[in-house]
Structures are given as C-alpha cells and as structure tokens.
Short mmCIF file of C-alpha atoms (C1' of nucleotides) in Angstrom, two decimals:
data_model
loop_
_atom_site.label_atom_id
_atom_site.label_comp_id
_atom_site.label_asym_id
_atom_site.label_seq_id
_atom_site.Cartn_x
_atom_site.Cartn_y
_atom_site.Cartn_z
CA UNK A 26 -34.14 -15.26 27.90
CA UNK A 27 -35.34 -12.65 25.36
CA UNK A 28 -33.40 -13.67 21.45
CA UNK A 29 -32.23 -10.53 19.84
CA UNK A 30 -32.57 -12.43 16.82
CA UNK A 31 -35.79 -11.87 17.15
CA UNK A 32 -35.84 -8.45 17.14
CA UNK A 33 -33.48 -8.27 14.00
CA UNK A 34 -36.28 -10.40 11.65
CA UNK A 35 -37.66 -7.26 10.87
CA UNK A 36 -34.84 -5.50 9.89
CA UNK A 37 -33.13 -7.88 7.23
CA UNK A 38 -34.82 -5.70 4.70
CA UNK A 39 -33.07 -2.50 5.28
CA UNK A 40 -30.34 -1.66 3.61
CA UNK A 41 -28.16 1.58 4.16
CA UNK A 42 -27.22 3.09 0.94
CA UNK A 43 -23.70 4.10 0.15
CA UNK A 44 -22.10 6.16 -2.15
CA UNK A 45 -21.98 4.41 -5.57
CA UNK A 46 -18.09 3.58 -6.19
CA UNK A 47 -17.25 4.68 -2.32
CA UNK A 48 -16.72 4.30 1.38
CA UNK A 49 -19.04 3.71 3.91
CA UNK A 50 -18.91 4.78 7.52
CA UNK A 51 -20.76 4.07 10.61
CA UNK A 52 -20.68 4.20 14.38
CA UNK A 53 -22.88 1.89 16.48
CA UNK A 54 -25.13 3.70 18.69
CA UNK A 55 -24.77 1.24 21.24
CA UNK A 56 -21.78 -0.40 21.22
CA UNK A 57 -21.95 -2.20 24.12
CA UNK A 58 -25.35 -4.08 23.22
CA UNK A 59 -22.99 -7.40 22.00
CA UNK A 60 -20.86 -7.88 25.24
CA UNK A 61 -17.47 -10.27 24.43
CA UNK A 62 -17.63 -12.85 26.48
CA UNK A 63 -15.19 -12.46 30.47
CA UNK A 64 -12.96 -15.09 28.91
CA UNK A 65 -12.12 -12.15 25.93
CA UNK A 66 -10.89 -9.58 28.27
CA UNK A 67 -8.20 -7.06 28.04
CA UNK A 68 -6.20 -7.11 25.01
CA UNK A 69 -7.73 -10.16 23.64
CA UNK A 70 -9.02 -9.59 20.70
CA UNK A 71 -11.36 -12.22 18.46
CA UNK A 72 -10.84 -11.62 14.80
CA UNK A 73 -12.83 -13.91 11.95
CA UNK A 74 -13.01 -13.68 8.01
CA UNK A 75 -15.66 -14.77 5.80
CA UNK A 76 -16.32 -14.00 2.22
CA UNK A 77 -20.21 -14.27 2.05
CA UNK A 78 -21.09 -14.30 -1.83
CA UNK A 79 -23.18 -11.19 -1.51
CA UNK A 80 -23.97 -9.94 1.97
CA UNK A 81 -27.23 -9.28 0.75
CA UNK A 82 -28.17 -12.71 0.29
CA UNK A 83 -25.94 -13.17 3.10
CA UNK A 84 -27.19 -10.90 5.82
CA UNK A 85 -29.47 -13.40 8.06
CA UNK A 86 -26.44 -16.25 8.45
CA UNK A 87 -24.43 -13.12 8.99
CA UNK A 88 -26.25 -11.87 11.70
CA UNK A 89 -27.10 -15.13 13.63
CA UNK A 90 -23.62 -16.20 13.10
CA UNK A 91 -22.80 -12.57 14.72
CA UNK A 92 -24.97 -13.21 17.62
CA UNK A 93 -23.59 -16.66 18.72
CA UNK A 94 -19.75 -16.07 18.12
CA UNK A 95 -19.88 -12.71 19.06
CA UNK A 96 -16.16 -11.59 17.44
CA UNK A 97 -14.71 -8.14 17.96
CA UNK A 98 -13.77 -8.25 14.53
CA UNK A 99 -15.50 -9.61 11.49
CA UNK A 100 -13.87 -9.09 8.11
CA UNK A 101 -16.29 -9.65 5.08
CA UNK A 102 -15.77 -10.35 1.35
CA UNK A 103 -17.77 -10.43 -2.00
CA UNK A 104 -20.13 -8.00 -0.74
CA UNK A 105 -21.25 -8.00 -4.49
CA UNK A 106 -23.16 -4.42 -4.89
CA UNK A 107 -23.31 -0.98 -3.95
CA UNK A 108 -25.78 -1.06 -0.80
CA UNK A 109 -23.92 -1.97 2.60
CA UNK A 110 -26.64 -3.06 6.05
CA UNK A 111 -24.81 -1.07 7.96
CA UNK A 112 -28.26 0.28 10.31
CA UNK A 113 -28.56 -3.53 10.46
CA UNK A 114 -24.78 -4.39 12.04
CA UNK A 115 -25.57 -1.19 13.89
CA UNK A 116 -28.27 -2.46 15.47
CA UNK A 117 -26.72 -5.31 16.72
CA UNK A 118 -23.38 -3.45 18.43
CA UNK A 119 -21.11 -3.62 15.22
CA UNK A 120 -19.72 -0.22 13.81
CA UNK A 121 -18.51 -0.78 10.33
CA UNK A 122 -16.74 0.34 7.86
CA UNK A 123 -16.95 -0.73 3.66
CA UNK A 124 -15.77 -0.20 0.36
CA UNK A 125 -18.17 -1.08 -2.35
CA UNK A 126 -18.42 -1.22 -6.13
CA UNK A 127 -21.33 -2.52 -8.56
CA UNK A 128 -22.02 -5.86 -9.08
CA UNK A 129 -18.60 -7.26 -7.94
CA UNK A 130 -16.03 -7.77 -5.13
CA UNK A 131 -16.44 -5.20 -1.89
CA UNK A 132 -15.03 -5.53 1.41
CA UNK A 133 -16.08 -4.22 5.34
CA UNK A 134 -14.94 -4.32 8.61
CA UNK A 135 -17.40 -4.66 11.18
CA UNK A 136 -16.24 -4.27 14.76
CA UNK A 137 -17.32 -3.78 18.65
CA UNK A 138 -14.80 -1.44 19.29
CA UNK A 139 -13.95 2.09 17.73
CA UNK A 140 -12.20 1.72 14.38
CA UNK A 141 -9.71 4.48 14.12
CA UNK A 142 -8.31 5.00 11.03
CA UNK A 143 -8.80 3.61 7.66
CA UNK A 144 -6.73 3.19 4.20
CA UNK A 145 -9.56 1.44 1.17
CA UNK A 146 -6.52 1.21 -1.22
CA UNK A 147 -3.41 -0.42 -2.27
CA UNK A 148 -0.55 0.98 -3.08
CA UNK A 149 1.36 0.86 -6.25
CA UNK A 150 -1.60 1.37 -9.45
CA UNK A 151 -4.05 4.09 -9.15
CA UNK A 152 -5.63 2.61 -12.07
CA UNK A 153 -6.98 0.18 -9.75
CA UNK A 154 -11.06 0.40 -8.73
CA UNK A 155 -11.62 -2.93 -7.35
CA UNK A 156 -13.42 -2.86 -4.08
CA UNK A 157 -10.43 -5.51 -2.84
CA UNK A 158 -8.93 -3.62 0.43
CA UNK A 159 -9.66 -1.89 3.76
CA UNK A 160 -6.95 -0.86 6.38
CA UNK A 161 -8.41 -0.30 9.58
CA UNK A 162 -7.08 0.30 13.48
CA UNK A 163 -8.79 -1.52 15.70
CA UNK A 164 -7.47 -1.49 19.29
CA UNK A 165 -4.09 -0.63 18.37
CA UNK A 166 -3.81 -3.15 15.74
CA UNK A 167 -3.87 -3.22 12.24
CA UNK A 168 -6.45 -5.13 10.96
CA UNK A 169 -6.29 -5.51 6.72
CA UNK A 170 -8.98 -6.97 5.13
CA UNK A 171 -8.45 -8.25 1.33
CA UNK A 172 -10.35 -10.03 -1.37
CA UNK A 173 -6.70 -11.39 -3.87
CA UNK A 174 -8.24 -11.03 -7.22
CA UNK A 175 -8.84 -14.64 -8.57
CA UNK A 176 -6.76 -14.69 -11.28
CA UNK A 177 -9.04 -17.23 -13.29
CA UNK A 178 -8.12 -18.18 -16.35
CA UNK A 179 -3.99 -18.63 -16.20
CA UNK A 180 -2.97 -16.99 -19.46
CA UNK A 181 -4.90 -14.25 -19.40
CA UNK A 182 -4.55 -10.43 -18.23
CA UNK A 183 -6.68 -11.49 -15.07
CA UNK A 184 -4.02 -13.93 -14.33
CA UNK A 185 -1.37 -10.85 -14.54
CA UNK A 186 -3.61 -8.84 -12.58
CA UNK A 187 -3.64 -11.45 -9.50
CA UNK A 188 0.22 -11.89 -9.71
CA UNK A 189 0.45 -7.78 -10.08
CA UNK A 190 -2.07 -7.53 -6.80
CA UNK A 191 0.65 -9.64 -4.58
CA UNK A 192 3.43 -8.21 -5.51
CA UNK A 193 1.59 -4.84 -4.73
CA UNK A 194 0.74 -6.68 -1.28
CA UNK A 195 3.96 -7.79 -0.81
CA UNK A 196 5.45 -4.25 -1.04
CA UNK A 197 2.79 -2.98 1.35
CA UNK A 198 3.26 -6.12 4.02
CA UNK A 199 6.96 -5.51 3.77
CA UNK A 200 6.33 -1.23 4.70
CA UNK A 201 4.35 -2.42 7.77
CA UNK A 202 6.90 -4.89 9.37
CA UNK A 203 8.83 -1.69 9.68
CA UNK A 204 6.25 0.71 11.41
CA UNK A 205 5.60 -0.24 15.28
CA UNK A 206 1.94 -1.73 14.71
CA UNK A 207 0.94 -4.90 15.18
CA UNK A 208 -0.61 -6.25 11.70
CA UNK A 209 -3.12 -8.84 10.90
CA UNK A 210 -3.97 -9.43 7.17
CA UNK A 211 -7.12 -11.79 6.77
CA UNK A 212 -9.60 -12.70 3.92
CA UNK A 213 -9.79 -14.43 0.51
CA UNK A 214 -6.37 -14.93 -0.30
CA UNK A 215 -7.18 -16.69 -3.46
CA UNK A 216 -4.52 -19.09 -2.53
CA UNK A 217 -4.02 -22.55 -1.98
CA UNK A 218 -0.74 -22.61 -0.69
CA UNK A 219 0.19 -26.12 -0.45
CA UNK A 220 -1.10 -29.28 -1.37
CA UNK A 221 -2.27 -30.86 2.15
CA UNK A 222 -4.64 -27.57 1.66
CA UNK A 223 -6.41 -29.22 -0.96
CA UNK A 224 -8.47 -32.43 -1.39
CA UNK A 225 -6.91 -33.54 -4.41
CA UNK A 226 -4.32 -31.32 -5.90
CA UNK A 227 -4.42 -32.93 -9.72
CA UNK A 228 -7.62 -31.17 -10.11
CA UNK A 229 -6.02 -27.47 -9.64
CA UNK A 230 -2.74 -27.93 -11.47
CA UNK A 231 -4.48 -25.51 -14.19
CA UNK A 232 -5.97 -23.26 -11.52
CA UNK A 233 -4.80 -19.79 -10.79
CA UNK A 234 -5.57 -20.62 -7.45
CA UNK A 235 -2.18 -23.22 -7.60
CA UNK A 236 0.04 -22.52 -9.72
CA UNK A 237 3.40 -22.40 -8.94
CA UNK A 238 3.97 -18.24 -9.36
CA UNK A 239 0.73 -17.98 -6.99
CA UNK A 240 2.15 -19.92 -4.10
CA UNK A 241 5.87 -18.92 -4.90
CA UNK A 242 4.01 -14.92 -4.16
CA UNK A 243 2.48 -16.31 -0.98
CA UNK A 244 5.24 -17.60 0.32
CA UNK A 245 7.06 -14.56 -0.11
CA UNK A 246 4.33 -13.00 2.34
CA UNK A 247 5.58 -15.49 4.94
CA UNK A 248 9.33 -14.67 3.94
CA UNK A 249 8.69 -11.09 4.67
CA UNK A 250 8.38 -12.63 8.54
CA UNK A 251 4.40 -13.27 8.33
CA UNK A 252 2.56 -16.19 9.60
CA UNK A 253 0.16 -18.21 8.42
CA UNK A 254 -2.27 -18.56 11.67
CA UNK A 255 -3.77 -21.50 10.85
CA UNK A 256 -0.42 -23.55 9.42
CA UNK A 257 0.90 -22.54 13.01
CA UNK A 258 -1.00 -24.18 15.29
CA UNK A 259 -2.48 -26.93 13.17
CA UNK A 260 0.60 -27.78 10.79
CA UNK A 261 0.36 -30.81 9.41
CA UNK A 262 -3.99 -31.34 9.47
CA UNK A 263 -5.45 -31.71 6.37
CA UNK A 264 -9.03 -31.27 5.30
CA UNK A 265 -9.50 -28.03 7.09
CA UNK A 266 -10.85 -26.35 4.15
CA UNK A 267 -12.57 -23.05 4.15
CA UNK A 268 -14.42 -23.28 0.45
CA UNK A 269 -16.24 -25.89 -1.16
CA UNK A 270 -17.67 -25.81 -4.53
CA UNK A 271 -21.88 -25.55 -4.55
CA UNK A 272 -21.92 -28.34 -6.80
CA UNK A 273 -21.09 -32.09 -7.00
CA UNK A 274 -22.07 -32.31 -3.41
CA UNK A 275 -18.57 -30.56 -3.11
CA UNK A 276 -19.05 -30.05 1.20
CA UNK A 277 -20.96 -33.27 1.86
CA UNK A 278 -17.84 -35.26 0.52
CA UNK A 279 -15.31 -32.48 1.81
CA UNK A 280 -13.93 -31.63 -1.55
CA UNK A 281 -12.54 -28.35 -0.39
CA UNK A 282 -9.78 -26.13 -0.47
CA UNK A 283 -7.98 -23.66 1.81
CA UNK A 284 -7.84 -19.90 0.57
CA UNK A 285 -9.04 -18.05 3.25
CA UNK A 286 -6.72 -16.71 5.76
CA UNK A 287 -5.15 -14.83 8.60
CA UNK A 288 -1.29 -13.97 8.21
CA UNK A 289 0.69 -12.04 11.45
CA UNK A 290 3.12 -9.84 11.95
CA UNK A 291 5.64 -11.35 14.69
CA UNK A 292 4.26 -9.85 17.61
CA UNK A 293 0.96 -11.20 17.04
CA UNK A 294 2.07 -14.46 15.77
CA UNK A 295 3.41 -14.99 19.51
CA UNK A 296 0.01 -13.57 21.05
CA UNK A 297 -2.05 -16.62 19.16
CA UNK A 298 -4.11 -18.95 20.98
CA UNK A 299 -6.54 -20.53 18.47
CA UNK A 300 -7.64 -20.35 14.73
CA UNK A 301 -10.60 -22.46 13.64
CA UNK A 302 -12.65 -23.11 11.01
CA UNK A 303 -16.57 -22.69 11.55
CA UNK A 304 -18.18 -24.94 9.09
CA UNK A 305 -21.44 -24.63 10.61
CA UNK A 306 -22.83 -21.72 7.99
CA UNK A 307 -22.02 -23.99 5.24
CA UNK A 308 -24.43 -26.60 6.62
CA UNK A 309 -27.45 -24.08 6.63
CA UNK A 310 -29.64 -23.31 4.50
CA UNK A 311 -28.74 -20.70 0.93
CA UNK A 312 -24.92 -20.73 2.44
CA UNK A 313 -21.57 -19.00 1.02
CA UNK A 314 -19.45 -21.06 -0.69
CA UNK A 315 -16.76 -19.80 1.88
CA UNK A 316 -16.89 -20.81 5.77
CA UNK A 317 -15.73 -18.38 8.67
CA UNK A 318 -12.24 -18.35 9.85
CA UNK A 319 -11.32 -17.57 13.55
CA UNK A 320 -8.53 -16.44 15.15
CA UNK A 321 -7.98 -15.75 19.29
CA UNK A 322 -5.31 -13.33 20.08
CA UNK A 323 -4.11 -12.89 23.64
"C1'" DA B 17 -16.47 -31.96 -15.75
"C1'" DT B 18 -13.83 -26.53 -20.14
"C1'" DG B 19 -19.14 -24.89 -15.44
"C1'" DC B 20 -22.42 -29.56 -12.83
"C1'" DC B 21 -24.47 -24.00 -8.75
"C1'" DT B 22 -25.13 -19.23 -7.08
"C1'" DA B 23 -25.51 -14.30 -7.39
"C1'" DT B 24 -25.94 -9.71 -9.81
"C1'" DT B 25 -28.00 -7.01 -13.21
"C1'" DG B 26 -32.29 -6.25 -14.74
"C1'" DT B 27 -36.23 -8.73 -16.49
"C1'" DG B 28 -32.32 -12.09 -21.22
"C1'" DA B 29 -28.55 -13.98 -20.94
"C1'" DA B 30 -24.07 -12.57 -19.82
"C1'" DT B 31 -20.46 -12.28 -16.40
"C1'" DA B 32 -17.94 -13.83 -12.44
"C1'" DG B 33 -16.66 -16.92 -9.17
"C1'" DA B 34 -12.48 -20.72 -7.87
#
DNA sequence: ATGCCTATTGTGAATAGA
C-alpha cells in the first residue's frame, strides 16, 4: 500500500505565512483524505495535546505521528514563531486554526472535522498578547487549547503572571459549566498537580511548576466540577509523565513530570473511555521535550 | 546542578523553557 508519508517529504519545507501578531485560518480541501478509523464512529471523538517546542522543527514527527494515530483533534503548543504549515496539515485532511506571536508561545487546533467558531483570547486583561489560547467548536464541543504561562522564577512578576493566568482561567471554566456545551480544556498546564506526578518531588519544591499556590489554582479547576482525564481512569499510576528534561538522560531514566493535560466538563467526564500517554515521539530522533496526550470520548 | 540541552532570532549571545 501506497505511504502518504511519502508524498508529504516534499512538502516539509512549506510554510503558510500568517499575519504577524494574528490568527490563522484554514479549511482542508479534502477533508476526508485521513479517514478515523470504524471503531471512532458517531459521536466519538479522539482528542490529543502536544506541545512540540517549535512546530517548525517539529513538523515531520508531527505529521507521521498524524498519519498513524489519526486523531480528530490535535491541540498544539510552543509553536515558537510567526509562520504556521497550515498547506502542510491541509494536505494531509487537517483544517486548522492558530494564534501566533514572534519568537515565543503560539497555539493551533488542527482537526478532521469543520471547526465552527473560535475565541484566541482570555478574558479578564486586554493587556495580554501572549499567543496562550484558542476556543474552538468542534462537533458540538468545546475544545480549549492553552499553553499556562510557566511562571519560572517564583518571586518574580512572571510568577504573578502564571497565578493571574489561572485565576483568569478559572473565571472563564466556571462561565462555561453554565452554558449547555460540552467543554474539554487540554494542553500545557504548567502544572504538576500532585506529587505521584513527579519523579522526585524534592527537586521542584522551588519550581513554579509546584508550588503550593500553583496546585491550590489547579485544584480549584477541578472544584469548579472539572476532571482531570487522566487522574480518572488511571488514579493512583505513577510515572506517566508527559515531559522530560533534554538533559541528564532525563527520558532514558524516566525523570519526568506530568503537566500536560485534558480537564472535562461533567458530561464528557462520563463519555471517557481512554487517556494515554504516547511516548513514542520522545524516543525519535530531534524530539519535543513534551509527549502526546490522548483522550477517547464516546 | 542556579542550566547539564534545545530553539528562536539573526549571524552574537541573549532569552526562554520547566
């Protein structure tokens, strides 16, 4: 059988060119060119979340990682730069949508299925021009997409920022529990929310990443009637991390931590059927630091 | 291990990441 990845060699070089602080739109030409597989039918829905480190130097895991999983949503972080592949997902089935800034941050939605409607901020500072959120509608669900700001070093106004950023999340998450849509919020959370979702939690007790205000916000996500996909179904496995560090052979010995997410509104918390970790793109060659996560929704 | 890598910008070395 013919690979399609073979046809997309050529076109890892492209790249479509957005507007320089803005949005970016596209519609697939062929959107049925990526078929989900029979077992995916009707309203089940396959979401994943990966912050790539630059989708640039991302694109070809990205795209063979596309081809094998085939998801109807993939959320993306980091972008890191102006220029979004979107002829590339294109070409492959996925319509997309991204909002992109220089240099830093950035965040898409790539999907097999129309996306209807889309909000690129949060609410609550219009001071705000990180590239750090897109709202989209995706077969009558709300699909958010978020890269938390890191908050690195505690002490400082970045630290604020981060702890400013959830409580402006919190206010949004709480808005949406009372509309009639069924929400998913995924990405880089920035979060380790407890210690089993760490390897060794004395090395982040200075971290932003763990301190006690930072998981005290996150759990006031899940107060709010949210929950955590993974912690549902797997609640009490540890070394299911989604980020290693690049150095001190941080992923051969598993030194990880857990700060990539998906968090549900009720009604899709009862639809859940699996959420997984893919560590495979962390194995290959000039990987993320960050590792797909999965979710299966009936 | 307070940056051991990686990426962007831009063509040096600084900044950011977590």
């Amino acid at each position: 059988m013919s690979s399609r990845r073979d046809l997309l060699l050529p076109l890892y070089h492209v790249l479509f060119v957005c507007h320089p602080v803005g949005i970016c739109f596209s519609t697939a030409h062929s959107p049925g060119s990526n078929v989900p597989y029979s077992s995916r039918e009707g309203a089940a829905i396959r979401i994943a979340s990966w912050n790539v480190n630059s989708v640039r130097a991302r694109l070809p895991l990205v795209l063979s990682w596309l081809e094998l999983n085939q998801p109807d949503v993939l959320l993306l972080q980091e972008l890191k730069g102006t220029d979004f592949p979107a002829d590339v997902f294109e070409s492959v089935g996925y319509q997309s949508a991204a909002v992109t800034q220089k240099s830093y941050n950035g965040v898409a939605v790539l999907s097999l299925h129309p996306i209807e409607t889309i909000t690129t901020t949060l609410a609550g500072d219009e001071q705000d021009s990180h590239a750090r959120f897109l709202e989209a509608i995706i077969k009558g669900v709300r699909v958010v997409n978020i890269y938390l700001p890191n908050g690195n070093p505690i002490g400082t106004d970045k630290f604020t920022y981060k702890l400013a950023w959830m409580a402006r999340l919190e206010a949004q998450m709480a808005g949406w529990l009372a509309t009639s849509i069924p929400t998913v919020i995924g990405g880089d959370f920035n979060v380790i929310p407890e210690d089993i979702d760490c390897h060794k939690p004395a090395s982040w007790l200075r971290d932003a990443l763990f301190q006690p205000e930072t998981r005290a916000a996150y759990r006031a996500l899940l107060a709010l009637g949210y929950t955590d996909a993974f912690r549902q179904l797997h609640p009490d496995e540890t070394g299911q991390f989604t980020f290693w560090d690049y150095f001190r052979q941080s992923f051969e010995h598993n030194r990880g931590i857990r700060i990539d997410h998906f968090l549900l509104s009720p009604d899709l918390a009862s639809r859940l059927e699996s959420c997984t970790v893919d560590r495979t793109p962390r194995t290959q060659e000039r990987p993320s630091d960050h590792t797909p996560i999965v979710i299966d929704l009936r």
